[in-house]
PDB file of C-alpha atoms in Angstrom:
ATOM      1  CA  MET A 297       0.023   0.138  -0.184  1.00  0.00           C
ATOM      2  CA  ASN A 298       1.335   3.658  -0.880  1.00  0.00           C
ATOM      3  CA  GLU A 299       1.098   5.775   2.042  1.00  0.00           C
ATOM      4  CA  PRO A 300       0.592   9.863   1.376  1.00  0.00           C
ATOM      5  CA  PRO A 301       3.770  11.593   2.222  1.00  0.00           C
ATOM      6  CA  ARG A 302       4.599  12.623   6.010  1.00  0.00           C
ATOM      7  CA  SER A 303       5.633  15.985   6.065  1.00  0.00           C
ATOM      8  CA  SER A 304       8.636  16.836   8.751  1.00  0.00           C
ATOM      9  CA  SER A 305       7.320  20.259   9.910  1.00  0.00           C
ATOM     10  CA  ALA A 306       3.837  20.510  11.191  1.00  0.00           C
ATOM     11  CA  SER A 307       1.858  22.777   9.649  1.00  0.00           C
ATOM     12  CA  PRO A 308      -0.205  25.508  11.291  1.00  0.00           C
ATOM     13  CA  PRO A 309      -4.119  24.372  11.909  1.00  0.00           C
ATOM     14  CA  PRO A 310      -6.828  25.766   9.544  1.00  0.00           C
ATOM     15  CA  ILE A 311      -8.576  28.982  10.143  1.00  0.00           C
ATOM     16  CA  ALA A 312     -11.717  29.432   9.820  1.00  0.00           C
ATOM     17  CA  ALA A 313     -12.804  32.265   7.179  1.00  0.00           C
ATOM     18  CA  ASP A 314     -14.499  34.364  10.505  1.00  0.00           C
ATOM     19  CA  MET A 315     -10.867  34.019  12.680  1.00  0.00           C
ATOM     20  CA  ILE A 316      -7.997  36.055  12.684  1.00  0.00           C
ATOM     21  CA  ARG A 317      -4.533  34.519  13.895  1.00  0.00           C
ATOM     22  CA  LEU A 318      -3.388  36.722  16.432  1.00  0.00           C
ATOM     23  CA  ASN A 319       0.304  36.644  17.987  1.00  0.00           C
ATOM     24  CA  PHE A 320       1.461  38.353  21.098  1.00  0.00           C
ATOM     25  CA  THR A 321       5.052  39.901  21.171  1.00  0.00           C
ATOM     26  CA  LYS A 322       6.233  39.110  24.947  1.00  0.00           C
ATOM     27  CA  ASN A 323       5.470  36.434  27.061  1.00  0.00           C
ATOM     28  CA  SER A 324       3.885  38.863  29.409  1.00  0.00           C
ATOM     29  CA  VAL A 325       0.472  39.241  28.774  1.00  0.00           C
ATOM     30  CA  TYR A 326       0.381  42.285  31.196  1.00  0.00           C
ATOM     31  CA  ASN A 327       2.099  44.107  29.027  1.00  0.00           C
ATOM     32  CA  THR A 328       2.581  43.047  24.815  1.00  0.00           C
ATOM     33  CA  LEU A 329       1.472  43.906  21.469  1.00  0.00           C
ATOM     34  CA  ILE A 330      -1.013  41.401  19.914  1.00  0.00           C
ATOM     35  CA  SER A 331      -0.537  41.692  16.362  1.00  0.00           C
ATOM     36  CA  SER A 332      -1.357  40.254  13.535  1.00  0.00           C
ATOM     37  CA  GLU A 333      -0.324  37.215  11.258  1.00  0.00           C
ATOM     38  CA  GLU A 334       0.893  40.217   8.017  1.00  0.00           C
ATOM     39  CA  ASN A 335       2.500  41.448  11.717  1.00  0.00           C
ATOM     40  CA  ASP A 336      -0.046  44.660  11.524  1.00  0.00           C
ATOM     41  CA  ILE A 337      -0.239  45.967  15.387  1.00  0.00           C
ATOM     42  CA  MET A 338      -3.475  45.513  16.311  1.00  0.00           C
ATOM     43  CA  TYR A 339      -3.618  46.401  20.053  1.00  0.00           C
ATOM     44  CA  GLU A 340      -1.423  47.099  23.031  1.00  0.00           C
ATOM     45  CA  VAL A 341      -1.867  46.009  26.501  1.00  0.00           C
ATOM     46  CA  SER A 342       0.245  47.657  29.331  1.00  0.00           C
ATOM     47  CA  THR A 343      -0.101  47.498  32.537  1.00  0.00           C
ATOM     48  CA  PRO A 344       2.712  50.037  34.760  1.00  0.00           C
ATOM     49  CA  ASN A 345       2.248  48.186  38.066  1.00  0.00           C
ATOM     50  CA  VAL A 346       2.407  44.330  37.181  1.00  0.00           C
ATOM     51  CA  PHE A 347       2.872  43.569  40.774  1.00  0.00           C
ATOM     52  CA  SER A 348       1.051  46.179  42.345  1.00  0.00           C
ATOM     53  CA  ILE A 349      -1.530  44.251  44.664  1.00  0.00           C
ATOM     54  CA  ASN A 350      -4.187  47.183  45.030  1.00  0.00           C
ATOM     55  CA  ASN A 351      -3.573  49.325  42.316  1.00  0.00           C
ATOM     56  CA  ARG A 352      -3.382  47.199  38.767  1.00  0.00           C
ATOM     57  CA  VAL A 353      -4.910  48.917  36.012  1.00  0.00           C
ATOM     58  CA  THR A 354      -4.383  47.028  32.775  1.00  0.00           C
ATOM     59  CA  THR A 355      -5.192  49.597  29.535  1.00  0.00           C
ATOM     60  CA  LEU A 356      -6.325  47.947  26.541  1.00  0.00           C
ATOM     61  CA  SER A 357      -5.702  50.366  23.401  1.00  0.00           C
ATOM     62  CA  LYS A 358      -6.426  49.571  20.148  1.00  0.00           C
ATOM     63  CA  PHE A 359      -4.491  51.148  16.794  1.00  0.00           C
ATOM     64  CA  ASP A 360      -6.700  52.547  14.218  1.00  0.00           C
ATOM     65  CA  LYS A 361      -4.698  52.635  11.113  1.00  0.00           C
ATOM     66  CA  SER A 362      -6.273  55.434   9.355  1.00  0.00           C
ATOM     67  CA  SER A 363      -5.172  57.901  11.305  1.00  0.00           C
ATOM     68  CA  GLY A 364      -2.244  55.734  13.680  1.00  0.00           C
ATOM     69  CA  GLN A 365      -3.184  56.819  17.076  1.00  0.00           C
ATOM     70  CA  LYS A 366      -3.933  54.608  19.519  1.00  0.00           C
ATOM     71  CA  VAL A 367      -7.405  54.355  20.991  1.00  0.00           C
ATOM     72  CA  PHE A 368      -8.736  53.251  24.087  1.00  0.00           C
ATOM     73  CA  ALA A 369     -10.029  49.970  24.449  1.00  0.00           C
ATOM     74  CA  GLY A 370     -11.194  48.895  28.013  1.00  0.00           C
ATOM     75  CA  GLU A 371      -9.110  48.543  31.102  1.00  0.00           C
ATOM     76  CA  ILE A 372      -8.947  45.488  33.728  1.00  0.00           C
ATOM     77  CA  ALA A 373      -8.676  46.851  37.226  1.00  0.00           C
ATOM     78  CA  TRP A 374      -7.051  43.803  39.427  1.00  0.00           C
ATOM     79  CA  LYS A 375      -7.728  43.275  42.475  1.00  0.00           C
ATOM     80  CA  ALA A 376      -6.481  40.893  45.598  1.00  0.00           C
ATOM     81  CA  LEU A 377      -9.495  39.085  46.006  1.00  0.00           C
ATOM     82  CA  ARG A 378     -10.230  37.911  42.329  1.00  0.00           C
ATOM     83  CA  SER A 379     -13.658  38.556  42.800  1.00  0.00           C
ATOM     84  CA  ARG A 380     -13.626  42.064  43.207  1.00  0.00           C
ATOM     85  CA  THR A 381     -11.640  42.676  39.605  1.00  0.00           C
ATOM     86  CA  GLU A 382     -13.635  44.743  37.166  1.00  0.00           C
ATOM     87  CA  VAL A 383     -13.683  45.503  33.784  1.00  0.00           C
ATOM     88  CA  ARG A 384     -14.942  48.577  31.639  1.00  0.00           C
ATOM     89  CA  ILE A 385     -14.927  48.304  27.919  1.00  0.00           C
ATOM     90  CA  GLY A 386     -15.252  50.989  24.818  1.00  0.00           C
ATOM     91  CA  TRP A 387     -15.073  54.105  25.825  1.00  0.00           C
ATOM     92  CA  GLN A 388     -13.651  55.444  29.259  1.00  0.00           C
ATOM     93  CA  ASP A 389     -16.357  57.071  31.360  1.00  0.00           C
ATOM     94  CA  CYS A 390     -18.168  53.746  31.012  1.00  0.00           C
ATOM     95  CA  GLU A 391     -18.713  52.316  34.353  1.00  0.00           C
ATOM     96  CA  TRP A 392     -16.852  49.484  35.821  1.00  0.00           C
ATOM     97  CA  THR A 393     -18.190  45.739  35.595  1.00  0.00           C
ATOM     98  CA  LYS A 394     -17.488  43.009  37.705  1.00  0.00           C
ATOM     99  CA  ALA A 395     -15.134  40.578  35.438  1.00  0.00           C
ATOM    100  CA  GLN A 396     -16.634  37.990  36.307  1.00  0.00           C
ATOM    101  CA  GLU A 397     -20.350  39.066  35.711  1.00  0.00           C
ATOM    102  CA  TRP A 398     -18.710  39.932  31.936  1.00  0.00           C
ATOM    103  CA  LEU A 399     -16.849  36.993  30.349  1.00  0.00           C
ATOM    104  CA  ASN A 400     -19.852  34.609  31.089  1.00  0.00           C
ATOM    105  CA  ASN A 401     -20.007  30.863  31.608  1.00  0.00           C
ATOM    106  CA  PRO A 402     -23.446  29.796  30.403  1.00  0.00           C
ATOM    107  CA  SER A 403     -22.532  26.151  31.175  1.00  0.00           C
ATOM    108  CA  GLY A 404     -20.427  26.053  34.581  1.00  0.00           C
ATOM    109  CA  ILE A 405     -18.477  23.247  33.216  1.00  0.00           C
ATOM    110  CA  SER A 406     -16.405  24.640  30.305  1.00  0.00           C
ATOM    111  CA  THR A 407     -13.332  26.547  30.105  1.00  0.00           C
ATOM    112  CA  ALA A 408     -15.071  28.911  27.246  1.00  0.00           C
ATOM    113  CA  LYS A 409     -16.191  31.940  28.325  1.00  0.00           C
ATOM    114  CA  THR A 410     -18.673  34.876  26.536  1.00  0.00           C
ATOM    115  CA  PHE A 411     -18.096  38.251  26.626  1.00  0.00           C
ATOM    116  CA  THR A 412     -20.323  41.128  25.174  1.00  0.00           C
ATOM    117  CA  ASP A 413     -17.833  44.129  23.212  1.00  0.00           C
ATOM    118  CA  ALA A 414     -19.375  47.747  23.198  1.00  0.00           C
ATOM    119  CA  GLN A 415     -21.200  47.387  19.957  1.00  0.00           C
ATOM    120  CA  GLY A 416     -22.957  44.806  21.582  1.00  0.00           C
ATOM    121  CA  LEU A 417     -21.628  42.231  19.604  1.00  0.00           C
ATOM    122  CA  GLN A 418     -21.024  38.603  21.499  1.00  0.00           C
ATOM    123  CA  TYR A 419     -17.814  36.370  21.194  1.00  0.00           C
ATOM    124  CA  ARG A 420     -16.740  33.468  22.790  1.00  0.00           C
ATOM    125  CA  TRP A 421     -13.139  32.371  23.568  1.00  0.00           C
ATOM    126  CA  LYS A 422     -11.858  29.463  24.569  1.00  0.00           C
ATOM    127  CA  LEU A 423      -8.322  28.614  25.592  1.00  0.00           C
ATOM    128  CA  ARG A 424      -7.490  24.868  23.558  1.00  0.00           C
ATOM    129  CA  LYS A 425      -3.850  23.627  23.809  1.00  0.00           C
ATOM    130  CA  LEU A 426      -2.387  26.562  25.965  1.00  0.00           C
ATOM    131  CA  LYS A 427      -3.665  28.822  22.486  1.00  0.00           C
ATOM    132  CA  PHE A 428      -7.116  31.158  23.181  1.00  0.00           C
ATOM    133  CA  HIS A 429      -9.787  31.100  20.191  1.00  0.00           C
ATOM    134  CA  VAL A 430     -12.194  34.089  20.163  1.00  0.00           C
ATOM    135  CA  ARG A 431     -14.696  34.069  17.765  1.00  0.00           C
ATOM    136  CA  ARG A 432     -17.872  35.977  17.010  1.00  0.00           C
ATOM    137  CA  LEU A 433     -21.494  34.205  18.076  1.00  0.00           C
TER     138      LEU A 433
END
């Protein structure tokens, strides 16, 4: 029997038409740039006081291609008690929401979470094989 040739290099998993593969520039999720496969910088994650217990805020900025400017996308206010961690998404004057309310876990068993962005679109993210997968619902 003839077997198909085997490749010695592993190819990346296929991407669905509605998915974007994102690359993180550093090993820290607290301070990193997030870019597309074409190396277009899409987001910046910045946490000035990474080791602070009570004064740690992560700012998420989106890069606007047309202006070349960073635009506020959201913030995470980390608390010593994880249940008190808060997020706000979309604009700086919006209300803070408890992170566990914003990241829903509909089944209660899965590691998948859903969230809604500032425009009302729902997304689902899940950790698979040590990689985050996010898709719009």
